[in-house]
Short mmCIF file of C-alpha atoms and ligand atoms in Angstrom, two decimals:
data_model
loop_
_atom_site.label_atom_id
_atom_site.label_comp_id
_atom_site.label_asym_id
_atom_site.label_seq_id
_atom_site.Cartn_x
_atom_site.Cartn_y
_atom_site.Cartn_z
CA MET A 277 -1.13 14.11 14.86
CA ARG A 278 -2.59 10.39 14.94
CA VAL A 279 -3.73 9.33 11.38
CA VAL A 280 -6.09 6.35 10.37
CA VAL A 281 -5.73 5.02 6.52
CA GLY A 282 -7.99 3.22 5.13
CA GLY A 283 -5.48 1.30 2.35
CA GLY A 284 -2.39 2.06 3.32
CA THR A 285 -0.66 -0.87 3.00
CA GLY A 286 -0.84 -0.20 0.17
CA PHE A 287 2.13 1.35 -3.26
CA VAL A 288 1.37 4.94 -2.36
CA GLY A 289 -0.34 3.86 1.65
CA ARG A 290 3.51 2.67 1.70
CA ALA A 291 4.42 6.10 0.47
CA LEU A 292 2.40 8.04 2.92
CA THR A 293 2.51 5.77 5.32
CA GLN A 294 6.98 6.61 5.45
CA LEU A 295 6.26 11.00 4.89
CA LEU A 296 4.26 11.05 7.69
CA ARG A 297 6.04 9.10 9.93
CA SER A 298 9.54 11.23 9.16
CA ARG A 299 6.87 14.21 9.90
CA GLY A 300 6.52 12.48 13.53
CA HIS A 301 3.27 11.74 12.84
CA GLN A 302 0.97 8.21 14.28
CA VAL A 303 -0.08 6.11 11.52
CA THR A 304 -2.85 3.20 12.53
CA HIS A 305 -3.91 1.55 9.30
CA VAL A 306 -7.00 -0.02 8.87
CA SER A 307 -6.98 -3.62 6.55
CA ARG A 308 -8.65 -6.43 5.04
CA ARG A 309 -5.01 -7.87 7.11
CA GLY A 310 -4.10 -8.25 10.14
CA GLY A 311 -0.80 -7.25 11.12
CA LYS A 312 0.89 -4.53 13.47
CA ASP A 313 -0.35 -1.00 13.78
CA ARG A 314 -3.67 -2.32 11.22
CA ILE A 315 -7.71 -2.65 12.22
CA SER A 316 -9.26 -4.70 10.65
CA TRP A 317 -12.53 -2.96 8.95
CA GLU A 318 -14.73 -5.02 10.92
CA GLU A 319 -13.92 -4.09 13.64
CA LEU A 320 -13.77 -0.28 12.49
CA SER A 321 -17.57 -1.18 11.43
CA ARG A 322 -17.77 -2.81 14.84
CA SER A 323 -15.84 -0.67 17.45
CA GLY A 324 -15.69 2.75 15.09
CA LEU A 325 -12.50 5.13 14.65
CA PRO A 326 -10.06 4.47 17.08
CA LEU A 327 -8.86 8.77 18.86
CA CYS A 328 -7.43 10.27 15.91
CA ASP A 329 -6.74 13.73 14.25
CA ALA A 330 -6.68 12.71 10.20
CA VAL A 331 -8.41 10.23 8.19
CA VAL A 332 -7.59 9.21 4.51
CA ASN A 333 -8.51 6.17 2.54
CA LEU A 334 -6.25 5.11 -0.21
CA ALA A 335 -8.26 1.23 -0.06
CA GLY A 336 -9.40 0.30 -3.57
CA GLU A 337 -8.53 -3.13 -5.45
CA ASN A 338 -6.12 -2.18 -8.47
CA VAL A 339 -8.20 -2.00 -11.50
CA LEU A 340 -5.15 -2.27 -14.07
CA ASN A 341 -4.46 -5.77 -12.37
CA PRO A 342 -3.55 -7.92 -15.89
CA LEU A 343 -4.42 -10.84 -14.71
CA ARG A 344 -7.85 -10.52 -13.69
CA ARG A 345 -10.00 -10.55 -16.43
CA TRP A 346 -12.61 -6.85 -16.68
CA SER A 347 -16.12 -8.79 -15.36
CA ASP A 348 -19.22 -8.48 -13.66
CA ALA A 349 -17.80 -9.61 -10.49
CA PHE A 350 -14.35 -7.35 -10.88
CA CYS A 351 -16.75 -4.46 -11.87
CA ARG A 352 -18.63 -4.61 -8.95
CA GLU A 353 -15.13 -5.81 -6.49
CA VAL A 354 -13.75 -2.55 -7.99
CA ILE A 355 -16.42 -0.08 -7.04
CA SER A 356 -17.03 -1.93 -3.48
CA SER A 357 -13.64 -1.78 -2.55
CA ARG A 358 -13.93 1.94 -2.98
CA VAL A 359 -17.02 2.79 -1.47
CA GLU A 360 -17.59 0.70 0.96
CA THR A 361 -14.29 1.60 2.12
CA THR A 362 -15.09 4.97 1.91
CA LYS A 363 -19.52 5.23 3.54
CA THR A 364 -17.47 3.01 6.10
CA LEU A 365 -14.70 5.77 7.37
CA ALA A 366 -17.31 8.62 6.35
CA LYS A 367 -19.95 6.75 8.59
CA ALA A 368 -17.19 6.34 11.52
CA ILE A 369 -16.24 9.71 11.54
CA ALA A 370 -19.55 11.03 11.72
CA ALA A 371 -20.09 8.63 15.06
CA ALA A 372 -16.80 9.79 16.66
CA GLU A 373 -17.47 11.43 19.66
CA GLN A 374 -14.40 13.86 19.23
CA PRO A 375 -14.15 13.75 15.38
CA PRO A 376 -11.06 14.17 13.45
CA ARG A 377 -9.85 17.48 12.42
CA ALA A 378 -9.63 16.10 8.27
CA TRP A 379 -10.66 13.91 6.19
CA VAL A 380 -9.14 13.40 3.02
CA LEU A 381 -10.17 11.07 -0.15
CA VAL A 382 -7.87 10.38 -3.31
CA THR A 383 -9.85 9.28 -6.18
CA GLY A 384 -9.09 9.59 -10.17
CA VAL A 385 -8.80 12.20 -12.81
CA GLY A 386 -11.11 9.77 -15.04
CA TYR A 387 -13.43 12.10 -13.08
CA TYR A 388 -12.64 14.26 -16.63
CA ARG A 389 -13.38 12.97 -19.81
CA PRO A 390 -10.90 11.83 -22.39
CA SER A 391 -10.06 14.92 -24.90
CA PRO A 392 -6.98 15.37 -26.51
CA THR A 393 -7.28 19.26 -26.44
CA ALA A 394 -9.39 20.11 -23.05
CA GLU A 395 -7.38 21.24 -20.08
CA TYR A 396 -9.46 20.38 -16.86
CA THR A 397 -8.91 22.60 -13.40
CA GLU A 398 -11.17 21.32 -10.24
CA ASP A 399 -14.05 23.36 -11.08
CA SER A 400 -14.47 21.89 -14.32
CA PRO A 401 -17.09 20.03 -15.01
CA GLY A 402 -17.15 15.20 -15.23
CA GLY A 403 -18.26 12.78 -13.82
CA ASP A 404 -21.05 11.32 -15.35
CA PHE A 405 -20.31 10.00 -19.35
CA ASP A 406 -18.70 6.66 -18.67
CA PHE A 407 -18.32 3.77 -15.54
CA PHE A 408 -15.02 5.51 -14.15
CA SER A 409 -16.46 8.70 -13.99
CA ARG A 410 -19.57 7.77 -12.85
CA LEU A 411 -17.61 5.71 -10.65
CA VAL A 412 -15.33 8.67 -8.86
CA SER A 413 -18.63 10.44 -8.28
CA SER A 414 -19.98 7.57 -6.29
CA TRP A 415 -16.72 7.36 -4.47
CA GLU A 416 -16.34 11.41 -3.83
CA ALA A 417 -20.37 11.53 -2.23
CA ALA A 418 -19.59 8.81 -0.47
CA ALA A 419 -17.20 10.42 1.57
CA LEU A 420 -19.82 13.54 1.84
CA ILE A 421 -20.24 14.05 5.44
CA PRO A 422 -23.65 16.83 6.22
CA GLY A 423 -22.81 18.92 8.81
CA SER A 424 -19.91 17.65 9.42
CA PRO A 425 -17.01 19.54 11.62
CA THR A 426 -14.60 17.28 9.69
CA ARG A 427 -12.17 19.48 7.01
CA GLY A 428 -12.92 17.00 3.69
CA VAL A 429 -10.16 17.30 0.91
CA VAL A 430 -10.57 14.79 -2.29
CA VAL A 431 -7.00 14.45 -4.31
CA ARG A 432 -8.02 13.55 -7.66
CA SER A 433 -4.93 11.42 -9.13
CA GLY A 434 -3.26 11.10 -12.11
CA VAL A 435 -1.16 8.12 -12.63
CA VAL A 436 1.61 7.45 -9.94
CA LEU A 437 5.11 6.96 -10.51
CA GLY A 438 7.13 5.30 -8.45
CA ARG A 439 9.40 2.55 -7.87
CA ASP A 440 7.82 -0.37 -5.75
CA GLY A 441 4.48 -0.28 -8.01
CA GLY A 442 1.69 1.01 -9.97
CA ALA A 443 1.73 1.43 -13.67
CA ILE A 444 6.34 1.91 -13.90
CA ALA A 445 6.08 -1.18 -11.94
CA GLN A 446 4.80 -3.84 -14.82
CA MET A 447 6.00 -1.30 -18.11
CA LEU A 448 9.69 -1.78 -16.39
CA LEU A 449 10.55 -4.58 -17.83
CA PRO A 450 9.77 -4.28 -21.40
CA PHE A 451 11.65 -1.46 -21.45
CA ARG A 452 14.71 -2.47 -20.03
CA LEU A 453 14.20 -5.05 -22.62
CA GLY A 454 13.64 -2.18 -25.55
CA LEU A 455 10.76 -3.75 -26.33
CA GLY A 456 8.33 -0.26 -24.67
CA GLY A 457 6.92 1.95 -26.54
CA PRO A 458 3.17 4.52 -26.94
CA MET A 459 0.31 2.87 -26.76
CA GLY A 460 -2.18 3.20 -29.92
CA SER A 461 -1.56 6.43 -31.17
CA GLY A 462 0.81 7.59 -27.98
CA LEU A 463 -0.91 11.28 -28.96
CA GLN A 464 -3.39 10.31 -25.95
CA PRO A 465 -2.68 12.54 -22.75
CA PHE A 466 -0.74 11.59 -20.46
CA PRO A 467 -1.99 12.94 -17.13
CA TRP A 468 1.06 11.67 -14.14
CA ILE A 469 2.27 12.46 -10.95
CA HIS A 470 5.75 11.42 -8.95
CA ILE A 471 4.58 9.36 -6.11
CA GLN A 472 6.42 11.59 -2.98
CA ASP A 473 4.40 14.65 -4.59
CA LEU A 474 0.80 12.64 -3.94
CA SER A 475 2.19 11.16 0.15
CA GLY A 476 3.26 15.19 -0.17
CA ILE A 477 -0.43 16.42 -1.49
CA VAL A 478 -1.76 14.17 1.30
CA CYS A 479 0.29 15.57 3.71
CA HIS A 480 -0.19 19.19 3.13
CA ALA A 481 -3.58 18.76 3.21
CA LEU A 482 -3.87 17.20 6.24
CA GLU A 483 -1.24 19.45 7.96
CA LYS A 484 -2.51 22.68 6.49
CA GLU A 485 -6.08 23.64 8.32
CA SER A 486 -7.31 25.61 5.12
CA VAL A 487 -6.94 22.81 2.71
CA GLN A 488 -10.77 21.55 1.61
CA GLY A 489 -12.16 20.11 -1.48
CA ILE A 490 -11.47 19.24 -4.24
CA LEU A 491 -7.51 19.00 -5.37
CA ASN A 492 -6.18 18.04 -8.25
CA GLY A 493 -3.02 15.50 -7.99
CA VAL A 494 -1.03 15.94 -10.87
CA ALA A 495 2.21 17.45 -11.93
CA PRO A 496 2.23 21.27 -12.97
CA SER A 497 4.23 19.87 -16.67
CA SER A 498 1.48 16.56 -17.16
CA PRO A 499 -1.11 18.29 -19.54
CA GLY A 500 1.85 18.38 -21.70
CA THR A 501 2.81 14.97 -21.57
CA SER A 502 1.73 12.36 -24.19
CA ASN A 503 1.63 8.03 -23.85
CA GLY A 504 3.81 8.74 -26.48
CA SER A 505 6.18 11.50 -25.24
CA PHE A 506 5.95 9.25 -21.15
CA ALA A 507 7.20 6.11 -23.27
CA ARG A 508 10.09 8.31 -24.96
CA GLU A 509 11.06 9.80 -21.71
CA LEU A 510 11.19 6.56 -19.90
CA ALA A 511 13.07 4.87 -22.57
CA ALA A 512 15.51 8.01 -22.12
CA ALA A 513 15.55 7.37 -18.49
CA LEU A 514 16.98 3.84 -18.73
CA GLY A 515 18.89 4.46 -21.79
CA ARG A 516 16.96 2.51 -24.32
CA PRO A 517 15.03 2.35 -27.47
CA ALA A 518 10.95 2.99 -27.41
CA LEU A 519 10.74 2.28 -30.71
CA VAL A 520 7.73 -0.87 -30.44
CA PRO A 521 4.41 0.57 -30.19
CA VAL A 522 1.95 -1.24 -28.65
CA PRO A 523 -1.24 -1.69 -31.20
CA GLY A 524 -4.33 -0.50 -29.56
CA TRP A 525 -6.30 -3.88 -29.93
CA ALA A 526 -3.77 -5.37 -27.87
CA VAL A 527 -4.25 -3.05 -24.94
CA ARG A 528 -7.85 -4.16 -25.86
CA ALA A 529 -7.17 -7.88 -25.37
CA VAL A 530 -4.81 -7.76 -22.59
CA PHE A 531 -7.90 -5.02 -20.20
CA GLY A 532 -10.91 -5.68 -22.43
CA ALA A 533 -12.93 -2.31 -23.90
CA GLU A 534 -13.78 -0.48 -20.65
CA ARG A 535 -10.03 -0.72 -18.93
CA ALA A 536 -8.38 -0.52 -22.02
CA VAL A 537 -9.74 3.52 -22.08
CA MET A 538 -8.00 4.22 -19.39
CA LEU A 539 -4.92 4.05 -21.40
CA LEU A 540 -6.28 4.76 -24.84
CA GLU A 541 -7.01 7.50 -23.57
CA GLY A 542 -6.05 10.61 -21.82
CA GLN A 543 -7.23 13.68 -20.23
CA ARG A 544 -5.08 17.26 -19.71
CA VAL A 545 -5.01 18.38 -16.16
CA LEU A 546 -4.12 21.41 -14.45
CA PRO A 547 -3.56 21.68 -10.50
CA LYS A 548 -4.78 25.06 -10.16
CA ARG A 549 -6.37 24.92 -6.53
CA THR A 550 -3.11 22.42 -5.38
CA LEU A 551 -0.65 25.61 -6.29
CA GLU A 552 -3.13 27.94 -5.07
CA THR A 553 -2.75 26.16 -1.93
CA GLY A 554 0.52 26.90 -1.34
CA TYR A 555 1.60 23.06 -2.23
CA HIS A 556 5.58 23.00 -3.59
CA PHE A 557 5.90 20.29 -6.67
CA ILE A 558 8.97 17.85 -5.67
CA PHE A 559 9.07 16.50 -9.55
CA PRO A 560 7.07 19.09 -11.51
CA GLU A 561 8.67 18.22 -15.03
CA LEU A 562 8.62 14.12 -16.30
CA PRO A 563 12.55 13.98 -17.31
CA ALA A 564 13.77 14.19 -13.08
CA ALA A 565 10.46 12.55 -11.90
CA LEU A 566 11.76 9.04 -14.00
CA ARG A 567 15.30 9.61 -13.47
CA ASP A 568 14.56 10.15 -9.62
CA ILE A 569 12.48 6.59 -9.93
CA VAL A 570 14.82 4.16 -11.97
CA ALA A 571 17.99 5.36 -10.71
P1 NDP B 752 -3.14 -0.59 -4.30
O1 NDP B 752 -3.52 -1.05 -5.72
O2 NDP B 752 -1.88 -0.59 -3.53
O3 NDP B 752 -4.04 -1.02 -2.90
C1 NDP B 752 -4.45 0.09 -2.11
C2 NDP B 752 -4.72 -0.72 -0.90
O4 NDP B 752 -6.14 -1.27 -1.01
C3 NDP B 752 -4.40 -3.03 -0.54
O5 NDP B 752 -2.86 -2.70 -0.08
C4 NDP B 752 -5.40 -3.25 -0.08
O6 NDP B 752 -5.18 -3.12 1.34
C5 NDP B 752 -6.25 -2.13 -1.00
N1 NDP B 752 -8.02 -3.29 -0.84
C6 NDP B 752 -7.41 -3.59 -2.46
N2 NDP B 752 -8.24 -4.64 -2.89
C7 NDP B 752 -8.65 -4.37 -2.24
C8 NDP B 752 -10.76 -4.73 -1.73
N3 NDP B 752 -11.10 -5.07 -2.69
N4 NDP B 752 -11.18 -4.52 -0.79
C9 NDP B 752 -10.16 -3.45 0.09
N5 NDP B 752 -9.15 -3.24 0.02
C10 NDP B 752 -8.68 -3.77 -1.22
O7 NDP B 752 -3.79 0.98 -4.44
P2 NDP B 752 -2.11 2.65 -4.71
O8 NDP B 752 -1.77 2.22 -3.54
O9 NDP B 752 -2.02 2.24 -6.06
O10 NDP B 752 -4.10 3.54 -4.81
C11 NDP B 752 -4.45 4.24 -3.74
C12 NDP B 752 -5.59 4.84 -4.45
O11 NDP B 752 -5.38 5.95 -4.99
C13 NDP B 752 -6.71 4.27 -4.80
O12 NDP B 752 -8.12 4.10 -4.51
C14 NDP B 752 -6.39 3.30 -6.12
O13 NDP B 752 -8.40 3.29 -6.82
C15 NDP B 752 -6.47 5.50 -5.98
N6 NDP B 752 -4.80 5.59 -7.49
C16 NDP B 752 -4.34 5.37 -7.59
C17 NDP B 752 -3.54 5.68 -9.19
C18 NDP B 752 -2.23 4.66 -9.16
O14 NDP B 752 -1.55 5.22 -10.10
N7 NDP B 752 -1.72 3.75 -8.35
C19 NDP B 752 -3.98 6.30 -9.70
C20 NDP B 752 -5.28 7.22 -9.79
C21 NDP B 752 -6.17 7.15 -8.41
P3 NDP B 752 -5.08 -4.10 2.44
O15 NDP B 752 -4.45 -5.70 1.17
O16 NDP B 752 -4.26 -3.74 3.11
O17 NDP B 752 -6.42 -4.55 2.59
#
């Protein structure tokens, strides 16, 4: 299969590209920078979609970049890097003479309202209560191509755990120094997925013709993980203590109140449809997922 991946140079994109190539697929990235097996967003808008069988979008400015202040300009970049790239790919798919068979977008579980008790499946309502939920709504709306023969799939991902980036890369140093711990009360749910499973779900969605619609990208045991239990498991995997809690005010001071919500609140999310479509998780449980990552 020939697969075009927007944002394929990033943390998730590198893992997905490796998996797709290992399964014999050809991958072309859409990127802001030139390079081998890459096209630019301008080229895509100008010349249309290269001949391909499937398209994925993973592009998005890193929301939790602690070096970027939460300003109006940054906020606009967070939105447009997701919504505009998705619109560009959807438009290119709609205009393609030979449309691809599958179109997969990765968004986030921020669609569901944070709650310590509610459990959400792909059928649960959401998408209309704060900045991130509305972002996910407009991001997913941008992917819609009415009347298109192309099969559409949206994977709502939890926090992606992997060795080479994402949340863990930022946490490893303090935890290795024995300075890690829960954030805020530590009681908030921590929806997570191992990077091999997120790549695996995207690949499953591309390869299996019957998969369509929303899939939650979280581990099956993720509803039972709190921020505190995650901190304890990460410390245990590293053989270090997890005694130093990070107070809520410090998280808000570093990230700003809007972004701090992502760390100080969370959702219990179940991958109900993902399992029903026949996906088998490689890392359903947190201890094994973390051992694999920090080993
Ligand atoms: P990355 O931060 O690694 O970024 C992915 C790619 O997006 C980059 O390689 C870059 O490609 C492109 N990009 C970054 N900023 C911009 C911008 N301002 N305009 C256009 N393109 C940009 O993301 P991840 O791989 O971690 O995540 C992939 C997707 O999954 C993202 O949309 C993210 O929101 C979503 N997601 C990720 C989670 C996680 O925990 N990592 C959790 C839930 C959802 P290039 O430089 O080649 O242009």
